[in-house]
């Protein structure tokens, strides 16, 4: 079933002040209701590309189209999960998770009710009153995730959201992410360093070359997930082929 | 048990250290090092006498007036200007070098110049306080704003925060601890400013007590006045420091900037 394109990246070049060329000539179409993953060596411009799509960094050249409209800033249809969490150190978990809604002017009671729901979803129910410095890296990352879920955006941009959690939690989150898509019809654009994670989760994996980042390959694993448990999927031929194929390409960059 | 002894022992050590200090002072005064150097006991008695006859409280009232006016002026204008410097590249460009120099320079040297320009009244004393206190207050406010974690600002924009919300919900809370610390350091400088001003410009308040008693050779009274202003300043600054720790615990200030 071909999905409609929700985000279009058109000929993006990005050169930072000081002359670092992070991206060169990146064009992409990201399908609605699917998971697309950016994968590539450290420093190849994954975060930069994600932030350009989020409207947080203006590209040197090129355009971003979301739902058929050109955008040049953040919008309510996109939410971001930051690689460095970006939590307010002076606010507790509840306020941090509700912060996106606070900025939109939702009354405290309403936004706290929504935030509590998502805090429970990411497994931090008893930590609502804790401050970021009292949480582990993985817990902080979950707070950032809950904050992005709270604003109920159609497109969720995630910068290595599972990099600081243990393997069990990581797998639990991966399942939840797949669930989220099935039930809420969200589009997820995702950065990861893990080949297995990319192959397991993604409908489309965009491999970036080292700096300046260009698209080197696009891989569509085409894994049939219907009615199968995670272990079955991890033994699926298409999954294993995708892992091999990605590794074949990436190992040239090491 | 262990906790308790850990709480008590620093206090005991402090008391021992004070006792030792006052003991040495007593011995040095009785020796005597100089006939103008009174022992601790006589100084303490003089202090009590000055408290009883009301001359010390009266002196404090008149000393604190320009100090408070000066600090309040700095708080409003200095913090405002520092925030402006942090927000606007243009203001930063022309004023940052000035404040870096002002903060490093021995500003007390300007006080005679102030007298020359503004006479010997209240204005001069307020100015003496402002000149010493303003640089650190401005610089701390500026640093507080400028050091805002850029990632938090991006987060605010990603969740559709307006420029105003960015200011009120991110930048100011982030800078609050440094701004408060600036006020505390500014007050410490203000104490220096006002004492110098009272000794150099016109003898009023504590400066008057010191000058008068030294001129009539009442050395215990003179020392009592000096010791009292040192003690008063130290305790005030210390109390502010405790308040600062209470209001802005270091852990919640931002994990990466240690101020
Ligand atoms: N604000 C900036 N100013 C200048 N150069 C930058 C800036 N941000 C990133 N860069 C540079 O751009 C390049 C791409 O950075 P980016 O953070 O997008 O990489 P990444 O693929 O996300 O890396 P990682 O996997 O380590 O997170 C890097 O070489 C980096 O040094
Ligand atoms: Mg990155």
Coordinates of C-alpha atoms and ligand atoms in Angstrom, one line a residue:
Chain A
X1 CA 0.0 0.0 0.0
X2 CA 1.8 3.1 -1.1
X3 CA 1.5 5.9 1.5
X4 CA 1.1 9.6 0.7
X5 CA 4.1 11.8 1.1
X6 CA 3.8 14.0 4.3
X7 CA 7.2 15.6 4.4
X8 CA 9.2 16.6 1.3
X9 CA 12.9 17.6 1.6
X10 CA 13.9 19.5 -1.5
X11 CA 17.6 20.0 -2.4
X12 CA 18.8 20.9 1.0
X13 CA 22.3 22.3 1.4
X14 CA 23.6 23.3 4.8
X15 CA 26.8 25.1 5.6
X16 CA 27.3 26.2 9.2
X17 CA 28.7 29.6 10.1
X18 CA 32.4 29.0 10.0
X19 CA 32.3 26.9 6.9
X20 CA 31.4 23.4 8.1
X21 CA 29.5 21.8 5.2
X22 CA 27.0 19.5 7.0
X23 CA 24.6 18.5 4.1
X24 CA 24.8 18.7 0.4
X25 CA 22.0 18.2 -2.1
X26 CA 19.6 16.2 0.1
X27 CA 16.2 15.4 -1.4
X28 CA 13.7 13.0 0.1
X29 CA 10.0 12.1 0.3
X30 CA 8.8 10.8 3.7
X31 CA 5.6 8.7 3.7
X32 CA 2.7 9.4 6.0
X33 CA 2.0 7.1 8.9
X34 CA 5.3 5.3 8.5
X35 CA 8.7 5.2 10.3
X36 CA 11.6 6.6 8.3
X37 CA 15.1 6.4 9.8
X38 CA 18.3 8.4 9.2
X39 CA 21.3 6.3 9.7
X40 CA 24.9 7.2 9.1
X41 CA 28.3 7.8 10.8
X42 CA 28.6 10.3 13.6
X43 CA 28.9 13.8 12.4
X44 CA 27.3 13.2 9.0
X45 CA 24.5 15.6 9.6
X46 CA 21.6 13.5 10.9
X47 CA 20.7 16.0 13.7
X48 CA 21.1 18.9 11.3
X49 CA 18.7 17.3 8.8
X50 CA 16.2 16.5 11.4
X51 CA 16.4 20.1 12.8
X52 CA 16.0 21.5 9.4
X53 CA 12.8 19.5 8.9
X54 CA 11.6 20.7 12.3
X55 CA 12.1 24.3 11.2
X56 CA 14.7 24.9 13.9
X57 CA 17.6 25.6 11.6
X58 CA 17.2 27.5 8.3
X59 CA 19.0 25.6 5.6
X60 CA 21.5 27.4 3.4
X61 CA 19.6 26.3 0.3
X62 CA 16.5 24.2 -0.4
X63 CA 13.0 23.9 0.9
X64 CA 10.9 21.8 3.3
X65 CA 7.3 21.0 2.5
X66 CA 5.0 19.6 5.1
X67 CA 1.5 18.3 4.1
X68 CA 1.8 20.1 0.7
X69 CA 2.9 23.5 2.2
X70 CA 6.3 25.1 2.3
X71 CA 7.3 25.7 5.9
X72 CA 10.1 27.9 7.3
X73 CA 9.7 27.4 11.0
X74 CA 8.3 25.0 13.6
X75 CA 4.6 24.1 13.4
X76 CA 2.0 22.3 15.6
X77 CA 2.0 19.3 13.3
X78 CA 5.6 18.5 14.2
X79 CA 7.1 17.6 17.6
X80 CA 10.8 17.1 18.4
X81 CA 12.6 14.7 20.8
X82 CA 16.1 16.1 21.5
X83 CA 19.3 14.1 21.5
X84 CA 20.4 16.0 24.7
X85 CA 16.9 15.9 26.2
X86 CA 16.6 19.7 26.6
X87 CA 14.7 19.6 29.9
X88 CA 14.2 22.6 32.1
X89 CA 16.5 21.8 35.1
X90 CA 14.4 24.0 37.4
X91 CA 11.1 22.2 36.6
X92 CA 9.9 18.8 37.7
X93 CA 8.9 16.0 35.4
X94 CA 5.2 17.0 35.3
X95 CA 5.9 20.6 34.2
X96 CA 8.6 19.5 31.7
X97 CA 6.2 17.0 30.0
X98 CA 3.4 19.6 30.1
X99 CA 5.7 22.4 28.8
X100 CA 4.6 22.2 25.2
X101 CA 1.0 22.6 26.2
X102 CA 1.9 25.3 28.7
X103 CA 3.4 27.3 25.8
X104 CA 0.2 26.8 23.9
X105 CA -1.7 28.4 26.8
X106 CA -3.6 25.3 28.0
X107 CA -5.0 25.7 31.6
X108 CA -2.9 23.9 34.2
X109 CA -5.5 21.3 35.1
X110 CA -6.0 20.2 31.5
X111 CA -2.4 20.1 30.5
X112 CA -1.4 18.2 33.7
X113 CA -4.0 15.6 33.0
X114 CA -2.7 15.1 29.5
X115 CA 0.9 15.1 30.7
X116 CA 0.1 12.5 33.5
X117 CA -1.2 10.1 30.9
X118 CA 1.9 10.3 28.8
X119 CA 4.2 10.1 31.9
X120 CA 2.5 6.8 32.8
X121 CA 2.9 5.6 29.2
X122 CA 6.7 6.0 29.3
X123 CA 6.8 4.4 32.7
X124 CA 7.6 7.3 35.0
X125 CA 4.4 7.4 37.0
X126 CA 6.1 7.7 40.4
X127 CA 8.5 10.4 39.2
X128 CA 6.1 13.2 38.4
X129 CA 7.5 15.4 41.1
X130 CA 11.2 14.6 40.5
X131 CA 13.6 17.0 38.9
X132 CA 15.8 16.1 35.9
X133 CA 19.0 16.0 37.9
X134 CA 17.4 13.2 40.0
X135 CA 16.8 11.0 36.9
X136 CA 19.0 8.7 35.0
X137 CA 19.9 9.5 31.3
X138 CA 17.3 7.0 30.1
X139 CA 14.6 8.5 32.3
X140 CA 15.4 12.0 31.1
X141 CA 15.1 10.7 27.5
X142 CA 11.6 9.3 28.3
X143 CA 10.6 12.7 29.8
X144 CA 11.5 14.3 26.4
X145 CA 9.6 11.6 24.6
X146 CA 6.5 12.1 26.8
X147 CA 6.7 15.9 26.2
X148 CA 6.7 15.3 22.4
X149 CA 3.7 12.9 22.7
X150 CA 1.7 15.3 24.8
X151 CA 1.3 17.9 22.1
X152 CA -0.3 15.3 19.9
X153 CA 1.6 16.2 16.7
X154 CA 1.1 14.1 13.5
X155 CA 4.8 14.0 12.8
X156 CA 7.3 13.1 15.6
X157 CA 10.9 13.8 15.0
X158 CA 13.2 11.8 17.2
X159 CA 16.9 12.3 17.6
X160 CA 18.3 9.1 19.0
X161 CA 15.5 8.8 21.5
X162 CA 16.5 5.3 22.8
X163 CA 20.3 5.8 22.9
X164 CA 20.5 6.1 26.7
X165 CA 18.2 3.3 27.8
X166 CA 19.0 -0.3 28.5
X167 CA 18.3 -3.0 26.0
X168 CA 15.1 -4.2 27.6
X169 CA 13.6 -0.7 27.8
X170 CA 14.8 -0.1 24.3
X171 CA 12.9 -3.1 23.0
X172 CA 9.8 -2.1 25.0
X173 CA 9.9 1.3 23.5
X174 CA 10.4 0.0 20.0
X175 CA 7.2 -2.1 20.4
X176 CA 5.4 0.9 21.8
X177 CA 6.5 3.0 18.9
X178 CA 5.1 0.5 16.5
X179 CA 1.9 0.4 18.4
X180 CA 1.7 4.2 18.4
X181 CA 1.8 4.1 14.6
X182 CA -0.8 1.4 14.3
X183 CA -3.3 3.1 16.6
X184 CA -2.7 6.8 16.2
X185 CA -1.5 7.0 12.6
X186 CA 1.6 9.0 13.5
X187 CA 4.5 9.6 11.2
X188 CA 7.9 9.1 12.8
X189 CA 11.2 10.4 11.6
X190 CA 13.9 8.9 13.6
X191 CA 17.7 9.1 14.0
X192 CA 19.6 6.1 15.3
X193 CA 23.1 4.6 15.4
X194 CA 21.8 1.1 15.6
X195 CA 21.5 -0.9 12.4
X196 CA 19.3 -3.5 14.1
X197 CA 17.0 -0.9 15.4
X198 CA 16.7 0.8 12.1
X199 CA 16.0 -2.4 10.3
X200 CA 13.5 -3.6 12.9
X201 CA 11.5 -0.4 13.1
X202 CA 11.7 1.3 9.8
X203 CA 9.6 1.2 6.7
X204 CA 12.3 3.3 5.0
X205 CA 16.0 3.7 6.0
X206 CA 17.9 6.6 4.6
X207 CA 21.6 6.0 4.7
X208 CA 23.7 9.2 4.8
X209 CA 27.4 9.4 3.7
X210 CA 30.0 11.1 5.9
X211 CA 30.3 14.8 5.9
X212 CA 29.0 16.6 3.9
X213 CA 26.0 14.3 4.3
X214 CA 24.4 13.2 1.1
X215 CA 21.9 10.4 0.6
X216 CA 23.9 7.3 -0.2
X217 CA 21.1 4.7 -0.2
X218 CA 17.5 4.2 0.7
X219 CA 16.5 0.8 1.9
X220 CA 12.9 -0.4 2.4
X221 CA 13.0 -3.6 4.5
X222 CA 9.4 -4.5 3.7
X223 CA 8.9 -6.6 6.8
X224 CA 5.4 -8.1 7.3
X225 CA 4.6 -7.3 11.0
X226 CA 1.0 -8.3 11.0
X227 CA 0.2 -10.8 13.8
X228 CA 3.8 -11.7 14.5
X229 CA 5.8 -11.3 17.7
X230 CA 9.1 -9.5 17.9
X231 CA 11.2 -12.6 18.0
X232 CA 9.6 -13.9 14.8
X233 CA 10.2 -10.6 13.1
X234 CA 13.9 -10.7 14.2
X235 CA 14.2 -14.1 12.4
X236 CA 12.4 -12.8 9.3
X237 CA 14.5 -13.1 6.1
X238 CA 13.6 -9.5 5.0
X239 CA 14.8 -8.2 8.4
X240 CA 18.1 -10.1 8.3
X241 CA 18.7 -9.1 4.6
X242 CA 18.1 -5.5 5.5
X243 CA 20.7 -5.7 8.4
X244 CA 23.2 -7.2 6.0
X245 CA 22.6 -4.7 3.3
X246 CA 23.0 -1.8 5.6
X247 CA 26.2 -3.1 7.1
X248 CA 27.6 -3.7 3.6
X249 CA 27.2 -0.1 2.8
X250 CA 28.2 1.4 6.2
X251 CA 31.3 -0.6 6.7
X252 CA 32.9 1.4 3.8
X253 CA 32.6 4.5 6.0
X254 CA 34.3 3.1 9.1
Chain B
X1 CA 24.4 9.5 65.4
X2 CA 27.0 10.0 62.7
X3 CA 25.0 12.7 61.0
X4 CA 24.6 14.6 64.2
X5 CA 28.3 14.7 65.0
X6 CA 28.9 15.8 61.5
X7 CA 26.6 18.8 62.0
X8 CA 28.0 19.8 65.4
X9 CA 31.7 19.5 64.8
X10 CA 32.0 22.3 62.2
X11 CA 30.2 24.6 64.6
X12 CA 32.5 23.6 67.5
X13 CA 35.5 24.2 65.3
X14 CA 34.2 27.6 64.3
X15 CA 33.7 28.5 68.0
X16 CA 37.2 27.4 68.8
X17 CA 38.5 29.4 65.9
X18 CA 36.7 32.5 67.1
X19 CA 37.9 32.0 70.7
X20 CA 41.4 31.6 69.5
X21 CA 41.2 34.8 67.4
X22 CA 39.7 36.9 70.2
X23 CA 42.1 35.4 72.7
X24 CA 45.1 36.4 70.5
X25 CA 43.6 39.8 70.0
X26 CA 43.2 40.2 73.8
X27 CA 46.9 39.2 74.4
X28 CA 48.1 41.4 71.6
X29 CA 46.1 44.3 73.0
X30 CA 47.5 43.9 76.5
X31 CA 51.1 43.4 75.5
X32 CA 50.7 46.1 73.9
X33 CA 51.7 46.1 70.3
X34 CA 50.8 49.8 70.0
X35 CA 49.0 51.9 72.6
X36 CA 46.4 52.7 69.9
X37 CA 45.5 48.9 69.7
X38 CA 43.0 48.1 72.4
X39 CA 42.5 44.5 73.7
X40 CA 39.3 42.6 72.7
X41 CA 37.7 43.1 76.1
X42 CA 37.9 46.9 76.0
X43 CA 36.7 47.0 72.4
X44 CA 33.7 44.8 73.3
X45 CA 32.8 47.1 76.3
X46 CA 33.1 50.1 74.0
X47 CA 30.8 48.5 71.5
X48 CA 28.2 47.9 74.2
X49 CA 28.5 51.5 75.4
X50 CA 28.0 52.8 71.9
X51 CA 25.0 50.5 71.5
X52 CA 23.5 51.7 74.8
X53 CA 24.0 55.5 74.2
X54 CA 22.4 55.1 70.7
X55 CA 25.4 56.5 68.8
X56 CA 26.0 53.2 67.0
X57 CA 22.4 52.6 65.8
X58 CA 22.2 56.2 64.7
X59 CA 25.4 55.9 62.7
X60 CA 24.1 52.7 61.0
X61 CA 20.9 54.4 60.0
X62 CA 22.8 57.2 58.2
X63 CA 25.4 54.8 56.7
X64 CA 22.7 52.4 55.3
X65 CA 20.7 55.1 53.6
X66 CA 23.1 55.8 50.7
X67 CA 24.0 52.1 50.6
X68 CA 20.4 51.0 50.1
X69 CA 19.6 53.8 47.6
X70 CA 22.7 52.9 45.6
X71 CA 22.0 49.1 45.6
X72 CA 18.4 49.6 44.6
X73 CA 19.5 51.9 41.8
X74 CA 22.0 49.3 40.6
X75 CA 19.4 46.5 40.9
X76 CA 17.0 48.3 38.6
X77 CA 19.3 49.9 36.1
X78 CA 22.2 47.5 36.4
X79 CA 20.2 44.3 35.9
X80 CA 18.2 46.0 33.2
X81 CA 21.3 47.0 31.4
X82 CA 23.0 43.6 31.8
X83 CA 20.0 41.9 30.4
X84 CA 20.0 44.3 27.5
X85 CA 23.6 43.5 26.9
X86 CA 22.9 39.8 26.9
X87 CA 20.0 40.1 24.5
X88 CA 21.3 42.7 22.0
X89 CA 24.6 42.3 20.1
X90 CA 24.7 46.0 19.5
X91 CA 24.6 46.9 23.2
X92 CA 27.0 44.1 23.9
X93 CA 29.5 45.4 21.4
X94 CA 29.9 48.9 22.7
X95 CA 29.5 48.3 26.4
X96 CA 31.1 44.9 27.1
X97 CA 34.7 46.1 26.9
X98 CA 33.9 49.0 29.2
X99 CA 32.4 46.8 31.9
X100 CA 35.3 44.3 31.7
X101 CA 37.7 47.1 32.4
X102 CA 35.4 48.6 35.1
X103 CA 35.2 45.3 36.8
X104 CA 38.9 44.8 36.9
X105 CA 39.8 48.4 37.8
X106 CA 40.2 49.6 41.4
X107 CA 37.1 51.8 41.2
X108 CA 37.7 53.2 44.7
X109 CA 40.3 55.4 43.1
X110 CA 37.4 57.3 41.4
X111 CA 35.8 58.3 44.6
X112 CA 37.9 61.6 45.1
X113 CA 36.9 62.5 41.6
X114 CA 33.2 62.0 42.5
X115 CA 33.6 64.4 45.4
X116 CA 35.2 66.9 43.1
X117 CA 32.3 66.7 40.7
X118 CA 29.3 66.2 43.0
X119 CA 30.3 67.7 46.3
X120 CA 30.0 66.2 49.7
X121 CA 26.3 65.4 49.9
X122 CA 24.2 62.3 49.7
X123 CA 24.5 62.1 45.9
X124 CA 28.3 61.6 46.1
X125 CA 27.9 58.7 48.5
X126 CA 25.2 57.0 46.5
X127 CA 27.4 57.4 43.5
X128 CA 30.4 55.9 45.3
X129 CA 28.2 52.8 46.1
X130 CA 27.0 52.7 42.5
X131 CA 30.4 52.9 40.9
X132 CA 31.7 50.0 43.0
X133 CA 28.6 47.8 42.8
X134 CA 27.4 48.3 39.3
X135 CA 30.1 46.5 37.3
X136 CA 29.6 43.1 38.9
X137 CA 25.8 43.4 38.9
X138 CA 25.8 44.3 35.2
X139 CA 28.3 41.6 34.3
X140 CA 26.5 38.9 36.2
X141 CA 23.2 39.7 34.6
X142 CA 24.8 39.8 31.2
X143 CA 26.5 36.4 31.7
X144 CA 23.3 34.9 33.1
X145 CA 21.4 35.8 29.9
X146 CA 24.2 35.1 27.5
X147 CA 24.9 31.6 29.0
X148 CA 21.4 30.3 28.4
X149 CA 21.6 26.8 27.1
X150 CA 20.9 27.2 23.4
X151 CA 19.3 23.7 23.4
X152 CA 16.6 25.0 25.7
X153 CA 15.8 27.9 23.5
X154 CA 15.5 25.6 20.5
X155 CA 13.2 23.4 22.5
X156 CA 11.0 26.4 23.3
X157 CA 10.8 27.3 19.6
X158 CA 10.2 23.7 18.6
X159 CA 7.1 23.7 20.9
X160 CA 6.0 27.0 19.4
X161 CA 7.0 29.3 22.2
X162 CA 6.8 33.0 21.4
X163 CA 9.8 35.3 21.9
X164 CA 8.1 36.6 25.0
X165 CA 7.6 33.1 26.4
X166 CA 11.2 32.3 25.6
X167 CA 12.2 35.3 27.7
X168 CA 10.0 34.6 30.7
X169 CA 10.0 30.8 30.8
X170 CA 13.6 30.0 29.7
X171 CA 16.1 32.9 29.7
X172 CA 15.1 34.7 32.9
X173 CA 14.7 31.6 35.1
X174 CA 18.0 30.4 33.7
X175 CA 19.8 33.7 34.6
X176 CA 18.1 34.2 37.9
X177 CA 20.7 32.5 40.0
X178 CA 23.6 34.4 38.4
X179 CA 21.7 37.7 38.7
X180 CA 21.1 37.1 42.4
X181 CA 24.7 36.2 42.9
X182 CA 25.6 39.5 41.2
X183 CA 23.5 41.4 43.6
X184 CA 25.2 39.8 46.6
X185 CA 28.7 40.6 45.2
X186 CA 27.4 44.1 44.3
X187 CA 26.3 44.6 47.9
X188 CA 29.7 43.5 49.2
X189 CA 31.3 46.1 46.9
X190 CA 28.7 48.6 48.1
X191 CA 29.9 48.2 51.7
X192 CA 33.4 49.0 50.6
X193 CA 32.1 52.0 48.6
X194 CA 30.1 53.5 51.4
X195 CA 32.9 53.1 54.1
X196 CA 35.4 54.7 51.8
X197 CA 33.0 57.4 50.9
X198 CA 32.3 58.2 54.6
X199 CA 36.0 58.3 55.4
X200 CA 37.0 60.3 52.3
X201 CA 34.0 62.5 51.4
X202 CA 32.2 63.7 54.6
X203 CA 32.4 61.9 57.9
X204 CA 28.9 60.7 58.5
X205 CA 27.5 57.4 60.0
X206 CA 30.1 54.8 60.7
X207 CA 32.8 56.8 59.0
X208 CA 32.1 59.7 61.4
X209 CA 32.3 57.4 64.4
X210 CA 35.7 56.0 63.2
X211 CA 37.1 59.5 62.4
X212 CA 35.8 61.2 65.6
X213 CA 37.0 58.5 68.1
X214 CA 40.3 58.3 66.5
X215 CA 40.8 62.1 66.6
X216 CA 40.1 62.1 70.3
X217 CA 42.1 59.0 70.9
X218 CA 39.2 56.8 72.1
X219 CA 40.8 53.8 70.4
X220 CA 38.4 51.1 71.9
X221 CA 35.5 53.0 70.4
X222 CA 37.2 53.5 67.1
X223 CA 38.0 49.8 66.9
X224 CA 34.5 48.8 68.0
X225 CA 33.1 50.9 65.1
X226 CA 35.4 49.3 62.6
X227 CA 34.8 45.7 63.9
X228 CA 31.0 46.3 63.9
X229 CA 30.9 47.3 60.2
X230 CA 33.1 44.4 59.2
X231 CA 30.9 42.0 61.2
X232 CA 27.7 43.6 59.9
X233 CA 28.8 43.4 56.2
X234 CA 30.1 39.8 56.6
X235 CA 26.9 38.6 58.2
X236 CA 24.6 40.3 55.7
X237 CA 26.5 38.8 52.7
X238 CA 26.6 35.4 54.4
X239 CA 22.8 35.5 55.0
X240 CA 22.3 36.4 51.3
X241 CA 24.5 33.5 50.3
X242 CA 22.4 31.1 52.3
X243 CA 19.2 32.6 50.8
X244 CA 20.7 32.1 47.4
X245 CA 21.5 28.4 48.1
X246 CA 17.9 28.0 49.3
X247 CA 16.3 29.8 46.3
X248 CA 18.5 28.4 43.6
X249 CA 19.9 25.0 44.6
X250 CA 22.9 24.3 42.2
X251 CA 21.4 21.1 40.8
X252 CA 18.4 22.9 39.4
X253 CA 20.3 25.8 37.8
X254 CA 21.3 23.9 34.6
X255 CA 23.5 20.9 34.6
X256 CA 26.2 22.3 32.4
X257 CA 26.9 25.8 33.6
X258 CA 28.5 26.1 37.0
X259 CA 28.1 29.9 36.8
Ligands
LIG1 N1 25.9 24.8 15.4 C1 26.9 24.3 14.7 N2 27.8 25.1 14.2 C2 28.8 24.6 13.4 N3 28.9 23.3 13.0 C3 28.0 22.5 13.5 C4 26.9 22.9 14.3 N4 26.2 21.8 14.6 C5 26.7 20.8 14.0 N5 27.8 21.2 13.3 C6 28.7 20.3 12.5 O1 27.9 19.8 11.4 C7 28.2 18.4 11.3 C8 27.0 17.6 11.4 O2 26.5 17.6 12.7 P1 25.3 16.8 13.3 O3 25.1 17.1 14.7 O4 24.1 17.0 12.3 O5 25.8 15.3 13.1 P2 25.1 13.9 13.5 O6 25.0 13.1 12.3 O7 23.8 14.2 14.2 O8 26.1 13.3 14.5 P3 25.9 12.4 15.8 O9 25.6 11.0 15.2 O10 27.2 12.4 16.5 O11 24.8 12.9 16.6 C9 29.3 18.0 12.3 O12 30.5 18.0 11.6 C10 29.2 19.2 13.3 O13 30.5 19.4 13.7
LIG2 MG1 23.1 13.9 16.2

